[in-house]
Amino acid sequence: MSATTGTKSESGLGETIRVVIHALLIALVIRTFLFQPFNIPSGSMKATLLVGDYLFVSKYSYGYSHYSIPLSPPLFSGRIFGSNPSRGDIVVFRLPKDDTTDYIKRVIGLPGDRIQMKEGLLYINDVPVKRERVSDFVGEDPCGSDAVARVKRWKETLPNGVSYETLDCVDNGFYDNTNVYTVPEGHFFMMGDNRDNSTDSRVLSAVGYVPLENVIGRAQMIFFSIAEGEQAWMFWRWPTAVRWNRLFSIVR
């Protein structure tokens, strides 16, 4: 009797281990080839993305590089099934200056483009991007303080028709007037929607032009969002801390 019980216990333990291994393999496949979760730690993409947003990034949108694989082992170079991001896409990429760090920005410049900022207005290939004033942003201060703030907001429309909103903390900010950036082949020019509080491709010493190989995927959907300063694991605070209106919203 005891011998039979022991055999059944071993069989049950083995089955549990197999189920766990299968689950881990499925999760690994999904994370590598389909979707990977990311969270927003800074306000550089406000008001499109807020600190405390959790989102799914599609790994298949632009094909796969070695950065698509967990731990990023240098198994190959370039991309498999690669395609270029479109102007206006919000993408997650590995920082060229430190390829252990993930950044999220909007694609503004494509290979060969000339990008420049003049008095806060974006120019692409010497043509100003259409911009119109919309209602001010009111909320968690996108300019760096802990207070609630009212900030100037614009609607930009790129040459391919993609529209989105940008924030303007100050007139004539540090990167509101720049030299012309000429995007190299195989690279992209990224900018944050929170223009005066974003370290992006305008800062050549920190970000600069982003190689296609460094692109991880396209931001697709916010699946969870919690107020800045709150901890997601404190579920008892969710009724007041979760931004319920942002759950399952598409990233544009």
mmCIF file of C-alpha atoms in Angstrom:
data_model
loop_
_atom_site.group_PDB
_atom_site.id
_atom_site.type_symbol
_atom_site.label_atom_id
_atom_site.label_comp_id
_atom_site.label_asym_id
_atom_site.label_seq_id
_atom_site.Cartn_x
_atom_site.Cartn_y
_atom_site.Cartn_z
ATOM 1 C CA MET A 1 0.000 0.000 0.000
ATOM 2 C CA SER A 2 2.726 2.496 0.972
ATOM 3 C CA ALA A 3 4.747 1.644 -2.131
ATOM 4 C CA THR A 4 1.758 2.454 -4.376
ATOM 5 C CA THR A 5 1.175 5.750 -2.573
ATOM 6 C CA GLY A 6 4.830 6.717 -3.043
ATOM 7 C CA THR A 7 4.650 5.944 -6.763
ATOM 8 C CA LYS A 8 1.526 8.064 -7.153
ATOM 9 C CA SER A 9 3.177 10.931 -5.274
ATOM 10 C CA GLU A 10 6.231 10.787 -7.523
ATOM 11 C CA SER A 11 3.992 10.662 -10.580
ATOM 12 C CA GLY A 12 2.039 13.693 -9.338
ATOM 13 C CA LEU A 13 5.238 15.628 -8.668
ATOM 14 C CA GLY A 14 6.565 14.778 -12.124
ATOM 15 C CA GLU A 15 3.333 15.939 -13.750
ATOM 16 C CA THR A 16 3.465 19.214 -11.816
ATOM 17 C CA ILE A 17 7.044 19.826 -12.956
ATOM 18 C CA ARG A 18 6.073 19.115 -16.572
ATOM 19 C CA VAL A 19 3.155 21.545 -16.377
ATOM 20 C CA VAL A 20 5.395 24.262 -14.923
ATOM 21 C CA ILE A 21 8.052 23.691 -17.614
ATOM 22 C CA HIS A 22 5.425 23.798 -20.377
ATOM 23 C CA ALA A 23 3.965 26.997 -18.941
ATOM 24 C CA LEU A 24 7.415 28.612 -18.801
ATOM 25 C CA LEU A 25 8.156 27.585 -22.387
ATOM 26 C CA ILE A 26 4.840 29.010 -23.593
ATOM 27 C CA ALA A 27 5.510 32.263 -21.712
ATOM 28 C CA LEU A 28 9.009 32.414 -23.235
ATOM 29 C CA VAL A 29 7.650 31.936 -26.756
ATOM 30 C CA ILE A 30 4.978 34.613 -26.244
ATOM 31 C CA ARG A 31 7.499 37.057 -24.765
ATOM 32 C CA THR A 32 10.054 36.447 -27.518
ATOM 33 C CA PHE A 33 7.852 36.325 -30.602
ATOM 34 C CA LEU A 34 4.510 37.964 -29.773
ATOM 35 C CA PHE A 35 4.117 40.384 -26.865
ATOM 36 C CA GLN A 36 6.279 41.687 -24.050
ATOM 37 C CA PRO A 37 5.017 43.784 -21.127
ATOM 38 C CA PHE A 38 6.681 47.086 -20.291
ATOM 39 C CA ASN A 39 5.930 49.805 -17.777
ATOM 40 C CA ILE A 40 6.454 53.553 -18.100
ATOM 41 C CA PRO A 41 8.939 54.854 -15.482
ATOM 42 C CA SER A 42 9.258 58.494 -16.628
ATOM 43 C CA GLY A 43 7.153 61.333 -17.994
ATOM 44 C CA SER A 44 8.906 61.811 -21.347
ATOM 45 C CA MET A 45 5.868 60.566 -23.292
ATOM 46 C CA LYS A 46 3.182 62.501 -21.395
ATOM 47 C CA ALA A 47 0.347 62.915 -22.030
ATOM 48 C CA THR A 48 0.218 59.958 -24.434
ATOM 49 C CA LEU A 49 1.778 57.621 -21.878
ATOM 50 C CA LEU A 50 1.819 58.316 -18.151
ATOM 51 C CA VAL A 51 4.109 57.157 -15.371
ATOM 52 C CA GLY A 52 2.450 54.009 -14.031
ATOM 53 C CA ASP A 53 1.122 52.789 -17.390
ATOM 54 C CA TYR A 54 1.752 49.118 -18.151
ATOM 55 C CA LEU A 55 1.571 48.164 -21.795
ATOM 56 C CA PHE A 56 2.031 45.340 -24.255
ATOM 57 C CA VAL A 57 4.645 45.770 -26.982
ATOM 58 C CA SER A 58 4.268 43.659 -30.123
ATOM 59 C CA LYS A 59 7.551 41.914 -30.921
ATOM 60 C CA TYR A 60 6.508 40.830 -34.431
ATOM 61 C CA SER A 61 5.747 44.316 -35.817
ATOM 62 C CA TYR A 62 9.273 44.954 -37.131
ATOM 63 C CA GLY A 63 10.751 41.465 -37.079
ATOM 64 C CA TYR A 64 13.326 40.180 -34.625
ATOM 65 C CA SER A 65 16.882 41.018 -33.619
ATOM 66 C CA HIS A 66 18.987 39.494 -30.869
ATOM 67 C CA TYR A 67 17.460 42.139 -28.575
ATOM 68 C CA SER A 68 14.131 40.316 -28.986
ATOM 69 C CA ILE A 69 15.501 37.352 -27.038
ATOM 70 C CA PRO A 70 15.524 37.406 -23.220
ATOM 71 C CA LEU A 71 18.964 38.484 -21.931
ATOM 72 C CA SER A 72 19.815 39.567 -25.517
ATOM 73 C CA PRO A 73 22.509 36.979 -26.316
ATOM 74 C CA PRO A 74 24.445 38.063 -29.446
ATOM 75 C CA LEU A 75 23.391 35.006 -31.456
ATOM 76 C CA PHE A 76 23.064 36.929 -34.736
ATOM 77 C CA SER A 77 23.218 40.428 -36.158
ATOM 78 C CA GLY A 78 20.621 42.404 -38.082
ATOM 79 C CA ARG A 79 16.929 41.475 -38.144
ATOM 80 C CA ILE A 80 14.904 38.443 -39.180
ATOM 81 C CA PHE A 81 11.610 39.182 -41.005
ATOM 82 C CA GLY A 82 12.578 42.838 -40.529
ATOM 83 C CA SER A 83 10.501 45.846 -41.535
ATOM 84 C CA ASN A 84 10.892 49.540 -40.782
ATOM 85 C CA PRO A 85 8.795 51.400 -38.218
ATOM 86 C CA SER A 86 6.417 53.949 -39.695
ATOM 87 C CA ARG A 87 6.616 57.624 -38.905
ATOM 88 C CA GLY A 88 4.550 58.273 -35.787
ATOM 89 C CA ASP A 89 4.837 54.767 -34.302
ATOM 90 C CA ILE A 90 5.618 54.555 -30.599
ATOM 91 C CA VAL A 91 8.420 52.052 -30.195
ATOM 92 C CA VAL A 92 10.509 50.470 -27.469
ATOM 93 C CA PHE A 93 14.203 50.254 -28.282
ATOM 94 C CA ARG A 94 17.553 49.572 -26.671
ATOM 95 C CA LEU A 95 19.537 52.716 -26.038
ATOM 96 C CA PRO A 96 22.458 52.823 -28.528
ATOM 97 C CA LYS A 97 24.794 54.237 -25.864
ATOM 98 C CA ASP A 98 23.817 51.538 -23.336
ATOM 99 C CA ASP A 99 22.121 48.514 -24.854
ATOM 100 C CA THR A 100 20.971 47.229 -21.470
ATOM 101 C CA THR A 101 18.507 50.131 -21.132
ATOM 102 C CA ASP A 102 15.037 50.202 -22.728
ATOM 103 C CA TYR A 103 13.601 53.499 -23.985
ATOM 104 C CA ILE A 104 10.195 54.317 -25.418
ATOM 105 C CA LYS A 105 9.702 57.195 -27.855
ATOM 106 C CA ARG A 106 7.839 58.167 -31.009
ATOM 107 C CA VAL A 107 9.409 57.696 -34.450
ATOM 108 C CA ILE A 108 9.762 61.135 -36.032
ATOM 109 C CA GLY A 109 12.576 60.779 -38.562
ATOM 110 C CA LEU A 110 13.138 58.005 -41.101
ATOM 111 C CA PRO A 111 16.439 57.151 -42.811
ATOM 112 C CA GLY A 112 17.590 60.089 -44.930
ATOM 113 C CA ASP A 113 15.264 62.641 -43.280
ATOM 114 C CA ARG A 114 16.426 66.048 -42.107
ATOM 115 C CA ILE A 115 14.967 66.923 -38.703
ATOM 116 C CA GLN A 116 15.126 70.290 -36.958
ATOM 117 C CA MET A 117 13.374 72.216 -34.191
ATOM 118 C CA LYS A 118 12.812 75.962 -34.649
ATOM 119 C CA GLU A 119 11.192 77.903 -31.815
ATOM 120 C CA GLY A 120 9.510 74.724 -30.622
ATOM 121 C CA LEU A 121 8.130 73.834 -34.060
ATOM 122 C CA LEU A 122 9.172 70.541 -35.665
ATOM 123 C CA TYR A 123 10.515 70.612 -39.222
ATOM 124 C CA ILE A 124 10.860 67.482 -41.367
ATOM 125 C CA ASN A 125 12.844 67.909 -44.579
ATOM 126 C CA ASP A 126 12.617 71.703 -44.235
ATOM 127 C CA VAL A 127 8.796 71.637 -44.031
ATOM 128 C CA PRO A 128 7.096 72.606 -40.732
ATOM 129 C CA VAL A 129 4.856 69.926 -39.279
ATOM 130 C CA LYS A 130 1.240 71.002 -39.008
ATOM 131 C CA ARG A 131 0.497 72.023 -35.429
ATOM 132 C CA GLU A 132 -2.620 73.381 -33.736
ATOM 133 C CA ARG A 133 -3.263 74.440 -30.153
ATOM 134 C CA VAL A 134 -5.667 72.298 -28.142
ATOM 135 C CA SER A 135 -6.876 72.493 -24.551
ATOM 136 C CA ASP A 136 -4.205 72.621 -21.861
ATOM 137 C CA PHE A 137 -3.072 69.451 -20.152
ATOM 138 C CA VAL A 138 -4.054 69.469 -16.480
ATOM 139 C CA GLY A 139 -2.701 66.749 -14.210
ATOM 140 C CA GLU A 140 0.439 65.223 -12.756
ATOM 141 C CA ASP A 141 3.058 67.824 -13.667
ATOM 142 C CA PRO A 142 4.884 66.748 -16.862
ATOM 143 C CA CYS A 143 7.596 69.339 -16.222
ATOM 144 C CA GLY A 144 9.196 67.660 -13.232
ATOM 145 C CA SER A 145 7.504 68.858 -10.038
ATOM 146 C CA ASP A 146 5.207 66.819 -7.810
ATOM 147 C CA ALA A 147 2.300 69.234 -8.094
ATOM 148 C CA VAL A 148 -0.718 69.270 -10.381
ATOM 149 C CA ALA A 149 0.039 71.572 -13.304
ATOM 150 C CA ARG A 150 -1.561 73.224 -16.337
ATOM 151 C CA VAL A 151 0.659 72.875 -19.417
ATOM 152 C CA LYS A 152 0.318 74.052 -23.002
ATOM 153 C CA ARG A 153 -0.705 71.261 -25.376
ATOM 154 C CA TRP A 154 -0.477 70.964 -29.164
ATOM 155 C CA LYS A 155 -1.804 68.554 -31.779
ATOM 156 C CA GLU A 156 0.837 67.637 -34.357
ATOM 157 C CA THR A 157 0.088 65.942 -37.674
ATOM 158 C CA LEU A 158 2.977 64.253 -39.459
ATOM 159 C CA PRO A 159 3.321 64.140 -43.263
ATOM 160 C CA ASN A 160 1.792 60.632 -43.360
ATOM 161 C CA GLY A 161 -1.333 61.840 -41.522
ATOM 162 C CA VAL A 162 -0.516 60.449 -38.056
ATOM 163 C CA SER A 163 -1.721 62.843 -35.350
ATOM 164 C CA TYR A 164 -0.854 62.967 -31.672
ATOM 165 C CA GLU A 165 -0.552 65.485 -28.858
ATOM 166 C CA THR A 166 2.605 67.054 -27.470
ATOM 167 C CA LEU A 167 3.232 69.060 -24.310
ATOM 168 C CA ASP A 168 5.132 72.342 -24.141
ATOM 169 C CA CYS A 169 6.383 73.085 -20.634
ATOM 170 C CA VAL A 170 8.282 76.257 -21.504
ATOM 171 C CA ASP A 171 8.672 78.515 -24.523
ATOM 172 C CA ASN A 172 12.096 78.311 -26.163
ATOM 173 C CA GLY A 173 13.227 75.356 -24.109
ATOM 174 C CA PHE A 174 16.740 73.913 -24.369
ATOM 175 C CA TYR A 175 15.930 71.719 -27.393
ATOM 176 C CA ASP A 176 13.310 73.990 -29.001
ATOM 177 C CA ASN A 177 16.005 75.328 -31.361
ATOM 178 C CA THR A 178 18.452 72.845 -32.838
ATOM 179 C CA ASN A 179 20.778 72.261 -35.723
ATOM 180 C CA VAL A 180 19.644 70.042 -38.589
ATOM 181 C CA TYR A 181 19.831 66.313 -37.826
ATOM 182 C CA THR A 182 20.332 64.124 -40.910
ATOM 183 C CA VAL A 183 19.178 60.584 -40.133
ATOM 184 C CA PRO A 184 21.682 57.937 -41.350
ATOM 185 C CA GLU A 185 20.594 54.933 -43.378
ATOM 186 C CA GLY A 186 19.292 52.101 -41.206
ATOM 187 C CA HIS A 187 18.582 54.508 -38.325
ATOM 188 C CA PHE A 188 15.610 56.408 -36.910
ATOM 189 C CA PHE A 189 15.080 59.684 -35.100
ATOM 190 C CA MET A 190 13.030 59.356 -31.906
ATOM 191 C CA MET A 191 11.332 62.072 -29.864
ATOM 192 C CA GLY A 192 9.216 62.157 -26.717
ATOM 193 C CA ASP A 193 5.775 63.778 -26.790
ATOM 194 C CA ASN A 194 6.704 65.750 -23.660
ATOM 195 C CA ARG A 195 9.077 67.880 -25.692
ATOM 196 C CA ASP A 196 10.731 69.914 -22.933
ATOM 197 C CA ASN A 197 11.210 66.950 -20.613
ATOM 198 C CA SER A 198 12.485 64.201 -22.899
ATOM 199 C CA THR A 199 15.998 62.914 -23.480
ATOM 200 C CA ASP A 200 15.698 61.658 -27.045
ATOM 201 C CA SER A 201 17.459 61.716 -30.427
ATOM 202 C CA ARG A 202 17.924 65.471 -30.169
ATOM 203 C CA VAL A 203 20.535 64.679 -27.506
ATOM 204 C CA LEU A 204 23.221 63.044 -29.619
ATOM 205 C CA SER A 205 25.489 62.404 -26.633
ATOM 206 C CA ALA A 206 22.802 60.432 -24.773
ATOM 207 C CA VAL A 207 20.488 58.868 -27.379
ATOM 208 C CA GLY A 208 21.159 60.037 -30.929
ATOM 209 C CA TYR A 209 20.093 58.048 -33.973
ATOM 210 C CA VAL A 210 18.618 54.624 -33.205
ATOM 211 C CA PRO A 211 19.645 51.634 -35.388
ATOM 212 C CA LEU A 212 16.845 49.388 -36.629
ATOM 213 C CA GLU A 213 18.589 46.487 -34.895
ATOM 214 C CA ASN A 214 17.966 48.154 -31.509
ATOM 215 C CA VAL A 215 14.195 48.350 -31.992
ATOM 216 C CA ILE A 216 12.353 45.827 -29.825
ATOM 217 C CA GLY A 217 8.735 46.385 -30.825
ATOM 218 C CA ARG A 218 5.724 48.647 -31.148
ATOM 219 C CA ALA A 219 3.638 49.831 -28.195
ATOM 220 C CA GLN A 220 0.128 48.479 -28.717
ATOM 221 C CA MET A 221 -2.142 48.547 -25.678
ATOM 222 C CA ILE A 222 -2.218 49.755 -22.064
ATOM 223 C CA PHE A 223 -3.380 46.803 -19.974
ATOM 224 C CA PHE A 224 -2.959 48.422 -16.543
ATOM 225 C CA SER A 225 -2.374 51.912 -15.200
ATOM 226 C CA ILE A 226 -1.862 53.191 -11.692
ATOM 227 C CA ALA A 227 -1.341 56.721 -10.414
ATOM 228 C CA GLU A 228 2.185 58.063 -10.208
ATOM 229 C CA GLY A 229 3.751 57.261 -6.840
ATOM 230 C CA GLU A 230 1.478 54.267 -6.202
ATOM 231 C CA GLN A 231 2.702 50.653 -6.121
ATOM 232 C CA ALA A 232 0.937 48.203 -8.439
ATOM 233 C CA TRP A 233 1.218 45.365 -5.920
ATOM 234 C CA MET A 234 -0.850 47.272 -3.312
ATOM 235 C CA PHE A 235 -4.124 45.877 -4.634
ATOM 236 C CA TRP A 236 -6.133 47.229 -1.690
ATOM 237 C CA ARG A 237 -5.450 50.741 -3.047
ATOM 238 C CA TRP A 238 -6.630 49.919 -6.569
ATOM 239 C CA PRO A 239 -10.169 51.346 -6.213
ATOM 240 C CA THR A 240 -8.767 54.888 -5.976
ATOM 241 C CA ALA A 241 -5.246 54.474 -7.409
ATOM 242 C CA VAL A 242 -5.961 52.665 -10.687
ATOM 243 C CA ARG A 243 -6.667 54.855 -13.722
ATOM 244 C CA TRP A 244 -9.630 52.758 -14.801
ATOM 245 C CA ASN A 245 -10.318 54.836 -17.919
ATOM 246 C CA ARG A 246 -6.891 53.923 -19.368
ATOM 247 C CA LEU A 247 -7.196 50.140 -19.066
ATOM 248 C CA PHE A 248 -7.178 48.304 -22.399
ATOM 249 C CA SER A 249 -6.770 51.508 -24.388
ATOM 250 C CA ILE A 250 -4.881 51.422 -27.693
ATOM 251 C CA VAL A 251 -1.596 53.350 -27.830
ATOM 252 C CA ARG A 252 -1.547 55.946 -30.625
#
